[in-house]
Amino acid sequence: MNGLTYLKNVVTLSLDIQKCNGCKMCTIVCPHEVFIIKDKKAFIDKKDLCMECGACEKNCPQVAISVKSGVGCAAGIINGILRGTEPSCDCSSSNAKSGCC
Amino acid sequence: MNKKDYIIGKIDTAAGKVPVISTVWSNSDLISTIKVRWAIGRMNYKVKQGFYAIGTPDENSDIFVSANFKLSFDHLRKALHDMNAWVLVLDTKGINVWCAAGKGTFGTKELTYRIKAHELDKIVNHKNIIVPQLGAVGVSAHEVKSKTGFRVIYGPVRASDINAFVNAGYKATPEMRKVSFPLKERMKLIPVELSYGKYYLLFIPALFFILSGINSKGYSVDLAWTTGGKAFVNLFTAYLCGSVLTPILLPWIPFKRFSLKGLSIVWVLSILLFYFNFFGNTITEIISWFLITGSISSFLAMNYTGTSTFTSLSGVQKEMKTALPMQIGFAALGLIGWIIKRFI
């Protein structure tokens, strides 16, 4: 859906095409069709759709993909700032769980 | 309530007895699904991690992996209706697959541990294990393969597509691989948003109500009722805009930033509130109310980034750099203006 896209030109995703062996794993795990395969190599096709979940990096056997992954969640980021940790959706420091995921 | 009424028997395997689970939801499953959305007793919403059977599986049957969040588990077993299959439930501390994968509890380590602990190599004579696609955030397929010999096949995003996926020879269509966020899905999660904001909903109006009675002559209970009543309507509108209207209208509000989505929608409604005299009749009070409703709705809408399925960490950090100071500034100025008005 067109209206469901976020800010442009902020995503940290990058791909080293030299290392890519065209195994297609990134196209399988990506939930937003960011990658396409052309001439037996992966390409970043729709970079702004990337939500930095990190699935592609984790499942690239060639270590060709890098992305600073984390939760795209304002409450999680505030949590991180307050606790001095990385942004975390884990809002259950007490017994309560918040609305995030 | 019978807590484990989804277990309907036992089946013998080379690695001992395995509980058989039902693919049909009982009434209590349905009720607890509704309760979990309203955040009632969510901490108890776990199933026991472990290895389960569906139907009468044998050594050729597929193995599906799930989380021990009961909703994830329930959707999987429902999707496997009429099939013979194995289900491996990871211990994700009662969190759903995607979020647990983000935290790493649904991950390579837990998956390799359970493949070995439940002796899957004895139970089946193949080396395939079907993991939900969103689990890929925490699972590294090639690492699982090198540690256990099992090949991870990523299944579709939604459990309801499993049947089609299996029938297509374990191939997912591009549609099955995509995370969408349709209206129905956004509506379903509104209760979660509402309960997230419930403390604001109770505390802030109470504060305004008490402050409403203050005037230059002292304290007036009548004034608390009239002004406080209006304040309640204004605050409730802001809360509704941030937690309900923004999620529903998400793709149609013409801003990318969630904070601006929340701000714009509450200001449209604020014009109505102003027109019907809920914002008072002095310029100080009117401006104060625009700032207060704006900051509340904008903040709640911004928090919706965590529920949405397409925002990135870098993007949200960029948005917050300007949005958070704006929200704090609006709230502070609005509150000061509104209090000053009490004494004029």
Short mmCIF file of C-alpha atoms in Angstrom, two decimals:
data_model
loop_
_atom_site.label_atom_id
_atom_site.label_comp_id
_atom_site.label_asym_id
_atom_site.label_seq_id
_atom_site.Cartn_x
_atom_site.Cartn_y
_atom_site.Cartn_z
CA MET A 1 0.00 0.00 0.00
CA ASN A 2 1.38 3.32 -1.05
CA GLY A 3 0.43 5.31 2.03
CA LEU A 4 2.23 2.86 4.29
CA THR A 5 5.79 3.99 3.69
CA TYR A 6 8.10 5.84 6.02
CA LEU A 7 10.85 8.49 5.80
CA LYS A 8 13.13 8.49 2.78
CA ASN A 9 16.94 8.19 2.70
CA VAL A 10 17.53 7.21 6.32
CA VAL A 11 17.95 3.45 6.14
CA THR A 12 21.38 1.96 7.00
CA LEU A 13 21.08 -1.05 4.68
CA SER A 14 24.01 -1.82 2.39
CA LEU A 15 25.01 -4.70 0.15
CA ASP A 16 28.47 -5.72 -1.03
CA ILE A 17 27.76 -7.07 -4.45
CA GLN A 18 31.26 -8.54 -4.78
CA LYS A 19 30.49 -11.01 -2.00
CA CYS A 20 26.99 -11.90 -3.21
CA ASN A 21 26.61 -15.39 -4.69
CA GLY A 22 22.99 -14.99 -5.74
CA CYS A 23 21.57 -17.51 -3.24
CA LYS A 24 18.32 -15.47 -3.02
CA MET A 25 18.07 -15.84 0.75
CA CYS A 26 17.61 -12.08 1.19
CA THR A 27 14.64 -12.06 -1.17
CA ILE A 28 13.09 -14.90 0.85
CA VAL A 29 13.43 -13.38 4.32
CA CYS A 30 12.75 -9.71 3.55
CA PRO A 31 9.18 -8.79 4.58
CA HIS A 32 9.08 -5.74 2.30
CA GLU A 33 10.50 -6.94 -1.04
CA VAL A 34 13.52 -4.66 -0.74
CA PHE A 35 15.77 -6.99 -2.78
CA ILE A 36 15.56 -8.28 -6.32
CA ILE A 37 17.80 -10.72 -8.14
CA LYS A 38 19.32 -9.55 -11.44
CA ASP A 39 21.90 -11.56 -13.40
CA LYS A 40 22.32 -13.97 -10.47
CA LYS A 41 23.15 -11.18 -8.02
CA ALA A 42 21.07 -9.43 -5.39
CA PHE A 43 20.26 -5.74 -5.69
CA ILE A 44 18.69 -3.32 -3.29
CA ASP A 45 15.61 -2.31 -5.22
CA LYS A 46 13.35 -0.46 -2.77
CA LYS A 47 15.68 0.79 -0.06
CA ASP A 48 13.18 3.19 1.54
CA LEU A 49 10.85 0.28 2.29
CA CYS A 50 13.47 -1.35 4.54
CA MET A 51 12.48 -1.42 8.21
CA GLU A 52 15.92 -2.51 9.42
CA CYS A 53 14.68 -5.77 10.92
CA GLY A 54 18.02 -7.41 10.13
CA ALA A 55 16.70 -10.71 8.74
CA CYS A 56 18.70 -10.36 5.50
CA GLU A 57 21.98 -9.68 7.29
CA LYS A 58 21.43 -12.62 9.62
CA ASN A 59 20.62 -15.02 6.78
CA CYS A 60 23.25 -13.97 4.24
CA PRO A 61 25.78 -16.84 4.21
CA GLN A 62 28.26 -14.63 2.32
CA VAL A 63 28.13 -11.82 4.92
CA ALA A 64 27.44 -9.44 2.04
CA ILE A 65 24.68 -7.46 3.73
CA SER A 66 24.98 -5.03 6.60
CA VAL A 67 22.28 -3.07 8.37
CA LYS A 68 22.09 -1.44 11.77
CA SER A 69 19.04 -3.34 12.90
CA GLY A 70 16.74 -2.52 15.77
CA VAL A 71 13.19 -1.68 16.72
CA GLY A 72 11.48 1.11 14.81
CA CYS A 73 9.49 1.97 17.90
CA ALA A 74 9.38 5.38 19.59
CA ALA A 75 8.48 3.94 22.99
CA GLY A 76 11.38 1.51 22.68
CA ILE A 77 13.79 4.32 21.82
CA ILE A 78 12.59 6.37 24.80
CA ASN A 79 13.07 3.28 26.96
CA GLY A 80 16.61 2.97 25.67
CA ILE A 81 17.36 6.62 26.42
CA LEU A 82 15.93 6.36 29.94
CA ARG A 83 17.83 3.19 30.73
CA GLY A 84 20.96 4.06 28.83
CA THR A 85 20.67 0.92 26.68
CA GLU A 86 20.04 0.17 23.03
CA PRO A 87 16.48 0.88 21.89
CA SER A 88 14.44 -2.06 23.09
CA CYS A 89 10.84 -3.10 22.73
CA ASP A 90 11.22 -4.92 25.99
CA CYS A 91 9.02 -2.69 28.06
CA SER A 92 8.51 -5.33 30.71
CA SER A 93 10.92 -4.08 33.35
CA SER A 94 7.93 -4.23 35.62
CA ASN A 95 5.28 -6.87 35.03
CA ALA A 96 3.36 -4.74 32.59
CA LYS A 97 3.77 -5.04 28.86
CA SER A 98 3.26 -2.04 26.70
CA GLY A 99 1.54 -1.77 23.37
CA CYS A 100 4.69 -2.22 21.38
CA CYS A 101 4.74 -5.58 19.69
CA MET B 1 -10.97 -23.24 33.22
CA ASN B 2 -9.14 -26.22 31.80
CA LYS B 3 -5.79 -24.68 31.00
CA LYS B 4 -4.44 -27.24 28.59
CA ASP B 5 -7.55 -28.37 26.77
CA TYR B 6 -5.66 -28.14 23.49
CA ILE B 7 -3.78 -31.34 24.37
CA ILE B 8 -5.91 -34.26 23.22
CA GLY B 9 -3.65 -37.30 23.50
CA LYS B 10 -0.18 -38.81 23.21
CA ILE B 11 1.73 -40.39 20.36
CA ASP B 12 4.70 -42.77 20.55
CA THR B 13 7.92 -41.80 18.80
CA ALA B 14 11.49 -43.05 18.70
CA ALA B 15 12.29 -40.34 21.21
CA GLY B 16 9.46 -41.04 23.62
CA LYS B 17 5.86 -39.90 23.95
CA VAL B 18 4.80 -36.62 22.34
CA PRO B 19 1.56 -34.76 23.21
CA VAL B 20 -0.99 -34.46 20.40
CA ILE B 21 -2.69 -31.07 20.08
CA SER B 22 -6.06 -30.07 18.71
CA THR B 23 -6.39 -27.92 15.57
CA VAL B 24 -9.74 -26.57 16.67
CA TRP B 25 -10.08 -23.60 18.99
CA SER B 26 -12.17 -24.10 22.08
CA ASN B 27 -14.33 -21.34 23.52
CA SER B 28 -11.69 -20.57 26.11
CA ASP B 29 -9.09 -20.16 23.32
CA LEU B 30 -11.36 -17.61 21.67
CA ILE B 31 -12.01 -15.75 24.91
CA SER B 32 -8.34 -15.60 25.78
CA THR B 33 -7.56 -14.27 22.29
CA ILE B 34 -9.91 -11.37 22.95
CA LYS B 35 -8.50 -10.86 26.42
CA VAL B 36 -4.93 -10.71 25.21
CA ARG B 37 -5.78 -7.91 22.78
CA TRP B 38 -7.20 -5.91 25.66
CA ALA B 39 -4.09 -6.67 27.71
CA ILE B 40 -5.99 -8.52 30.43
CA GLY B 41 -3.71 -10.99 32.12
CA ARG B 42 -1.24 -10.97 29.25
CA MET B 43 1.55 -12.35 31.39
CA ASN B 44 -0.28 -15.66 31.65
CA TYR B 45 -0.57 -16.02 27.94
CA LYS B 46 2.06 -18.66 27.40
CA VAL B 47 1.98 -22.23 26.25
CA LYS B 48 4.58 -24.73 27.32
CA GLN B 49 7.57 -24.85 25.00
CA GLY B 50 8.35 -28.28 23.60
CA PHE B 51 7.52 -30.74 20.87
CA TYR B 52 3.96 -31.54 19.83
CA ALA B 53 2.11 -33.65 17.26
CA ILE B 54 -0.83 -32.76 15.04
CA GLY B 55 -2.95 -35.60 13.67
CA THR B 56 -0.91 -38.81 13.32
CA PRO B 57 2.49 -37.68 12.05
CA ASP B 58 5.31 -40.09 11.18
CA GLU B 59 8.99 -39.91 10.26
CA ASN B 60 8.18 -38.23 6.94
CA SER B 61 5.99 -35.48 8.36
CA ASP B 62 6.91 -31.81 8.30
CA ILE B 63 8.15 -29.95 11.36
CA PHE B 64 6.76 -26.45 11.95
CA VAL B 65 8.37 -24.08 14.43
CA SER B 66 6.43 -21.61 16.59
CA ALA B 67 6.78 -19.38 19.64
CA ASN B 68 5.29 -20.05 23.06
CA PHE B 69 3.09 -16.96 22.86
CA LYS B 70 -0.31 -18.62 22.83
CA LEU B 71 -1.68 -16.55 19.93
CA SER B 72 1.23 -17.64 17.69
CA PHE B 73 0.75 -21.26 18.77
CA ASP B 74 -3.05 -21.11 18.32
CA HIS B 75 -2.80 -19.67 14.81
CA LEU B 76 -0.32 -22.32 13.78
CA ARG B 77 -2.31 -25.30 15.05
CA LYS B 78 -5.48 -23.90 13.47
CA ALA B 79 -3.64 -23.55 10.14
CA LEU B 80 -2.47 -27.17 10.33
CA HIS B 81 -6.03 -28.50 10.45
CA ASP B 82 -6.41 -31.82 8.60
CA MET B 83 -2.65 -32.26 8.37
CA ASN B 84 -0.26 -34.67 10.02
CA ALA B 85 2.67 -32.65 11.27
CA TRP B 86 5.08 -31.95 14.09
CA VAL B 87 5.21 -28.65 15.93
CA LEU B 88 8.30 -27.41 17.73
CA VAL B 89 7.52 -24.60 20.17
CA LEU B 90 10.47 -22.44 21.20
CA ASP B 91 10.67 -20.75 24.58
CA THR B 92 10.24 -17.09 23.66
CA LYS B 93 9.06 -16.03 27.14
CA GLY B 94 5.50 -15.74 25.86
CA ILE B 95 6.37 -13.24 23.12
CA ASN B 96 5.21 -13.57 19.49
CA VAL B 97 7.55 -14.80 16.75
CA TRP B 98 8.50 -11.46 15.19
CA CYS B 99 9.14 -9.54 18.38
CA ALA B 100 10.90 -12.48 20.00
CA ALA B 101 13.10 -12.81 16.92
CA GLY B 102 13.98 -9.12 17.28
CA LYS B 103 15.00 -9.72 20.87
CA GLY B 104 16.84 -12.92 19.93
CA THR B 105 14.79 -15.30 22.08
CA PHE B 106 13.31 -16.77 18.91
CA GLY B 107 16.76 -17.38 17.52
CA THR B 108 19.50 -19.65 16.29
CA LYS B 109 20.56 -20.64 19.80
CA GLU B 110 17.12 -21.65 21.07
CA LEU B 111 16.25 -23.41 17.81
CA THR B 112 19.47 -25.48 17.70
CA TYR B 113 19.08 -26.29 21.39
CA ARG B 114 15.52 -27.62 20.89
CA ILE B 115 16.35 -29.54 17.71
CA LYS B 116 18.92 -31.44 19.74
CA ALA B 117 17.01 -31.61 23.04
CA HIS B 118 13.92 -33.15 21.46
CA GLU B 119 16.06 -35.48 19.32
CA LEU B 120 14.37 -34.50 16.08
CA ASP B 121 16.94 -36.50 14.11
CA LYS B 122 15.49 -39.66 15.71
CA ILE B 123 11.86 -38.72 15.14
CA VAL B 124 12.01 -37.81 11.45
CA ASN B 125 14.11 -39.18 8.64
CA HIS B 126 14.40 -35.92 6.73
CA LYS B 127 16.44 -32.82 7.53
CA ASN B 128 13.97 -30.00 6.92
CA ILE B 129 12.43 -27.68 9.45
CA ILE B 130 9.87 -25.02 8.56
CA VAL B 131 10.35 -21.72 10.38
CA PRO B 132 7.96 -18.76 10.02
CA GLN B 133 9.55 -16.15 7.77
CA LEU B 134 9.45 -13.43 10.41
CA GLY B 135 11.59 -15.68 12.61
CA ALA B 136 14.45 -14.94 10.21
CA VAL B 137 15.14 -11.77 12.20
CA GLY B 138 16.56 -14.01 14.93
CA VAL B 139 17.37 -17.24 13.11
CA SER B 140 20.35 -17.68 10.85
CA ALA B 141 19.50 -20.53 8.48
CA HIS B 142 23.09 -21.35 7.54
CA GLU B 143 24.19 -21.43 11.19
CA VAL B 144 21.34 -23.79 12.12
CA LYS B 145 22.37 -26.00 9.22
CA SER B 146 26.00 -26.14 10.28
CA LYS B 147 25.14 -26.77 13.94
CA THR B 148 22.37 -29.35 13.55
CA GLY B 149 22.32 -30.54 9.96
CA PHE B 150 18.73 -29.34 9.66
CA ARG B 151 17.88 -27.11 6.72
CA VAL B 152 15.66 -24.17 7.61
CA ILE B 153 12.86 -23.58 5.12
CA TYR B 154 11.22 -20.21 5.64
CA GLY B 155 7.46 -20.57 5.53
CA PRO B 156 4.98 -17.80 4.79
CA VAL B 157 4.56 -14.72 7.01
CA ARG B 158 0.98 -15.67 7.92
CA ALA B 159 0.12 -19.11 9.30
CA SER B 160 -3.10 -19.11 7.26
CA ASP B 161 -1.00 -19.42 4.07
CA ILE B 162 0.73 -22.62 5.24
CA ASN B 163 -1.62 -24.93 3.39
CA ALA B 164 -1.08 -23.16 0.09
CA PHE B 165 2.65 -23.00 0.79
CA VAL B 166 2.91 -26.76 1.38
CA ASN B 167 0.73 -27.57 -1.63
CA ALA B 168 2.93 -25.40 -3.84
CA GLY B 169 5.93 -27.56 -2.96
CA TYR B 170 7.15 -25.43 -0.03
CA LYS B 171 7.22 -22.28 -2.13
CA ALA B 172 5.76 -19.00 -0.97
CA THR B 173 4.37 -16.49 -3.44
CA PRO B 174 5.71 -12.91 -3.18
CA GLU B 175 2.38 -12.01 -1.55
CA MET B 176 2.93 -14.60 1.19
CA ARG B 177 6.37 -13.12 1.89
CA LYS B 178 5.15 -9.59 2.39
CA VAL B 179 4.14 -7.99 5.65
CA SER B 180 1.11 -5.84 5.00
CA PHE B 181 -0.75 -3.67 7.44
CA PRO B 182 -4.35 -3.57 6.20
CA LEU B 183 -7.21 -1.78 7.91
CA LYS B 184 -8.46 -5.00 9.53
CA GLU B 185 -5.06 -5.60 11.11
CA ARG B 186 -4.81 -2.00 12.34
CA MET B 187 -8.31 -2.18 13.84
CA LYS B 188 -7.47 -5.41 15.65
CA LEU B 189 -4.56 -3.76 17.42
CA ILE B 190 -6.43 -0.65 18.57
CA PRO B 191 -7.30 -2.18 21.96
CA VAL B 192 -3.58 -2.66 22.53
CA GLU B 193 -3.02 1.04 21.79
CA LEU B 194 -5.89 2.09 24.02
CA SER B 195 -4.63 0.10 26.96
CA TYR B 196 -1.14 1.47 26.37
CA GLY B 197 -2.43 5.01 26.83
CA LYS B 198 -4.78 4.22 29.68
CA TYR B 199 -2.60 5.82 32.34
CA TYR B 200 -2.51 9.06 30.43
CA LEU B 201 -6.25 8.73 30.06
CA LEU B 202 -6.78 8.54 33.82
CA PHE B 203 -4.06 10.77 35.17
CA ILE B 204 -4.11 13.79 32.89
CA PRO B 205 -7.87 14.47 32.95
CA ALA B 206 -7.83 14.05 36.75
CA LEU B 207 -5.10 16.68 36.97
CA PHE B 208 -7.00 19.07 34.71
CA PHE B 209 -10.19 18.45 36.60
CA ILE B 210 -8.60 19.42 39.90
CA LEU B 211 -6.86 22.44 38.43
CA SER B 212 -10.07 23.55 36.70
CA GLY B 213 -11.60 24.72 39.95
CA ILE B 214 -8.84 27.21 40.63
CA ASN B 215 -9.56 30.88 39.95
CA SER B 216 -8.37 34.21 41.25
CA LYS B 217 -10.90 34.08 44.08
CA GLY B 218 -9.84 30.67 45.37
CA TYR B 219 -11.35 27.30 44.55
CA SER B 220 -14.76 26.69 43.04
CA VAL B 221 -16.27 23.22 42.73
CA ASP B 222 -18.83 24.46 40.20
CA LEU B 223 -16.02 25.74 38.03
CA ALA B 224 -14.25 22.40 38.34
CA TRP B 225 -17.32 20.70 36.90
CA THR B 226 -17.89 23.06 33.99
CA THR B 227 -14.30 23.80 32.98
CA GLY B 228 -13.13 20.34 34.02
CA GLY B 229 -15.87 18.73 31.97
CA LYS B 230 -14.78 20.61 28.88
CA ALA B 231 -11.16 19.77 29.60
CA PHE B 232 -12.10 16.11 29.76
CA VAL B 233 -13.74 16.24 26.31
CA ASN B 234 -10.69 18.00 24.83
CA LEU B 235 -8.22 15.54 26.35
CA PHE B 236 -10.30 12.53 25.38
CA THR B 237 -10.46 13.79 21.80
CA ALA B 238 -6.67 14.09 21.72
CA TYR B 239 -6.27 10.59 23.12
CA LEU B 240 -8.72 9.19 20.56
CA CYS B 241 -6.94 10.97 17.71
CA GLY B 242 -3.55 9.58 18.67
CA SER B 243 -4.60 6.03 19.58
CA VAL B 244 -7.57 5.30 17.33
CA LEU B 245 -8.00 7.71 14.43
CA THR B 246 -4.32 7.86 13.44
CA PRO B 247 -4.02 4.04 13.28
CA ILE B 248 -7.25 3.72 11.28
CA LEU B 249 -6.50 6.54 8.86
CA LEU B 250 -2.75 5.82 8.75
CA PRO B 251 -2.21 5.50 4.97
CA TRP B 252 -4.54 8.37 4.11
CA ILE B 253 -3.10 11.11 6.33
CA PRO B 254 -0.69 12.89 3.99
CA PHE B 255 2.41 13.01 6.22
CA LYS B 256 5.14 10.39 6.55
CA ARG B 257 5.97 11.28 10.14
CA PHE B 258 3.62 9.66 12.62
CA SER B 259 3.92 12.66 14.96
CA LEU B 260 2.61 14.92 12.18
CA LYS B 261 -0.17 12.47 11.35
CA GLY B 262 -1.34 12.67 14.97
CA LEU B 263 -0.88 16.43 15.11
CA SER B 264 -2.77 17.18 11.90
CA ILE B 265 -5.73 14.99 12.70
CA VAL B 266 -6.21 16.38 16.21
CA TRP B 267 -5.98 19.95 14.94
CA VAL B 268 -8.72 19.27 12.41
CA LEU B 269 -10.94 18.07 15.24
CA SER B 270 -9.72 20.88 17.49
CA ILE B 271 -11.25 23.38 15.07
CA LEU B 272 -14.60 21.73 15.82
CA LEU B 273 -13.97 21.81 19.57
CA PHE B 274 -13.03 25.47 19.27
CA TYR B 275 -16.17 26.18 17.23
CA PHE B 276 -18.37 24.57 19.87
CA ASN B 277 -16.68 26.58 22.58
CA PHE B 278 -14.84 23.73 24.31
CA PHE B 279 -11.58 25.66 24.11
CA GLY B 280 -12.90 28.63 26.06
CA ASN B 281 -13.18 32.15 24.72
CA THR B 282 -9.89 33.89 25.41
CA ILE B 283 -7.04 33.74 22.96
CA THR B 284 -4.65 32.40 25.65
CA GLU B 285 -6.90 29.51 26.49
CA ILE B 286 -7.69 28.67 22.87
CA ILE B 287 -4.03 28.59 21.86
CA SER B 288 -3.19 26.59 24.99
CA TRP B 289 -5.73 23.95 24.08
CA PHE B 290 -4.42 23.65 20.53
CA LEU B 291 -0.94 23.08 21.98
CA ILE B 292 -2.08 20.56 24.59
CA THR B 293 -4.26 18.45 22.27
CA GLY B 294 -1.53 18.65 19.63
CA SER B 295 1.19 17.38 21.92
CA ILE B 296 -0.87 14.48 23.30
CA SER B 297 -2.12 13.18 19.96
CA SER B 298 1.26 13.68 18.33
CA PHE B 299 3.03 11.72 21.06
CA LEU B 300 0.56 8.83 21.05
CA ALA B 301 0.65 8.68 17.24
CA MET B 302 4.45 8.63 17.33
CA ASN B 303 4.33 5.66 19.69
CA TYR B 304 2.31 3.85 17.07
CA THR B 305 5.55 3.41 15.12
CA GLY B 306 6.15 0.45 17.44
CA THR B 307 2.95 -1.27 16.37
CA SER B 308 3.23 -0.45 12.68
CA THR B 309 5.08 -2.88 10.45
CA PHE B 310 7.14 -0.60 8.25
CA THR B 311 9.09 1.92 10.34
CA SER B 312 12.85 1.60 10.72
CA LEU B 313 14.95 2.40 13.78
CA SER B 314 16.92 5.05 11.86
CA GLY B 315 13.70 6.62 10.62
CA VAL B 316 12.05 6.77 14.03
CA GLN B 317 15.22 8.21 15.58
CA LYS B 318 15.25 10.91 12.92
CA GLU B 319 11.58 11.69 13.48
CA MET B 320 11.98 11.86 17.25
CA LYS B 321 14.84 14.33 17.10
CA THR B 322 12.41 17.05 16.10
CA ALA B 323 9.10 15.58 17.26
CA LEU B 324 9.94 14.97 20.92
CA PRO B 325 11.16 18.54 21.64
CA MET B 326 8.10 19.84 19.80
CA GLN B 327 5.73 17.70 21.88
CA ILE B 328 7.41 18.66 25.16
CA GLY B 329 7.42 22.33 24.15
CA PHE B 330 3.75 22.26 23.13
CA ALA B 331 2.71 20.50 26.33
CA ALA B 332 4.69 22.87 28.55
CA LEU B 333 3.56 26.06 26.81
CA GLY B 334 -0.03 24.85 26.65
CA LEU B 335 -0.14 23.92 30.30
CA ILE B 336 1.44 27.19 31.40
CA GLY B 337 -0.96 29.19 29.23
CA TRP B 338 -3.95 27.29 30.51
CA ILE B 339 -2.91 27.71 34.17
CA ILE B 340 -2.21 31.42 33.72
CA LYS B 341 -5.72 31.78 32.30
CA ARG B 342 -7.13 30.35 35.57
CA PHE B 343 -5.86 33.42 37.40
CA ILE B 344 -6.79 36.14 34.95
#
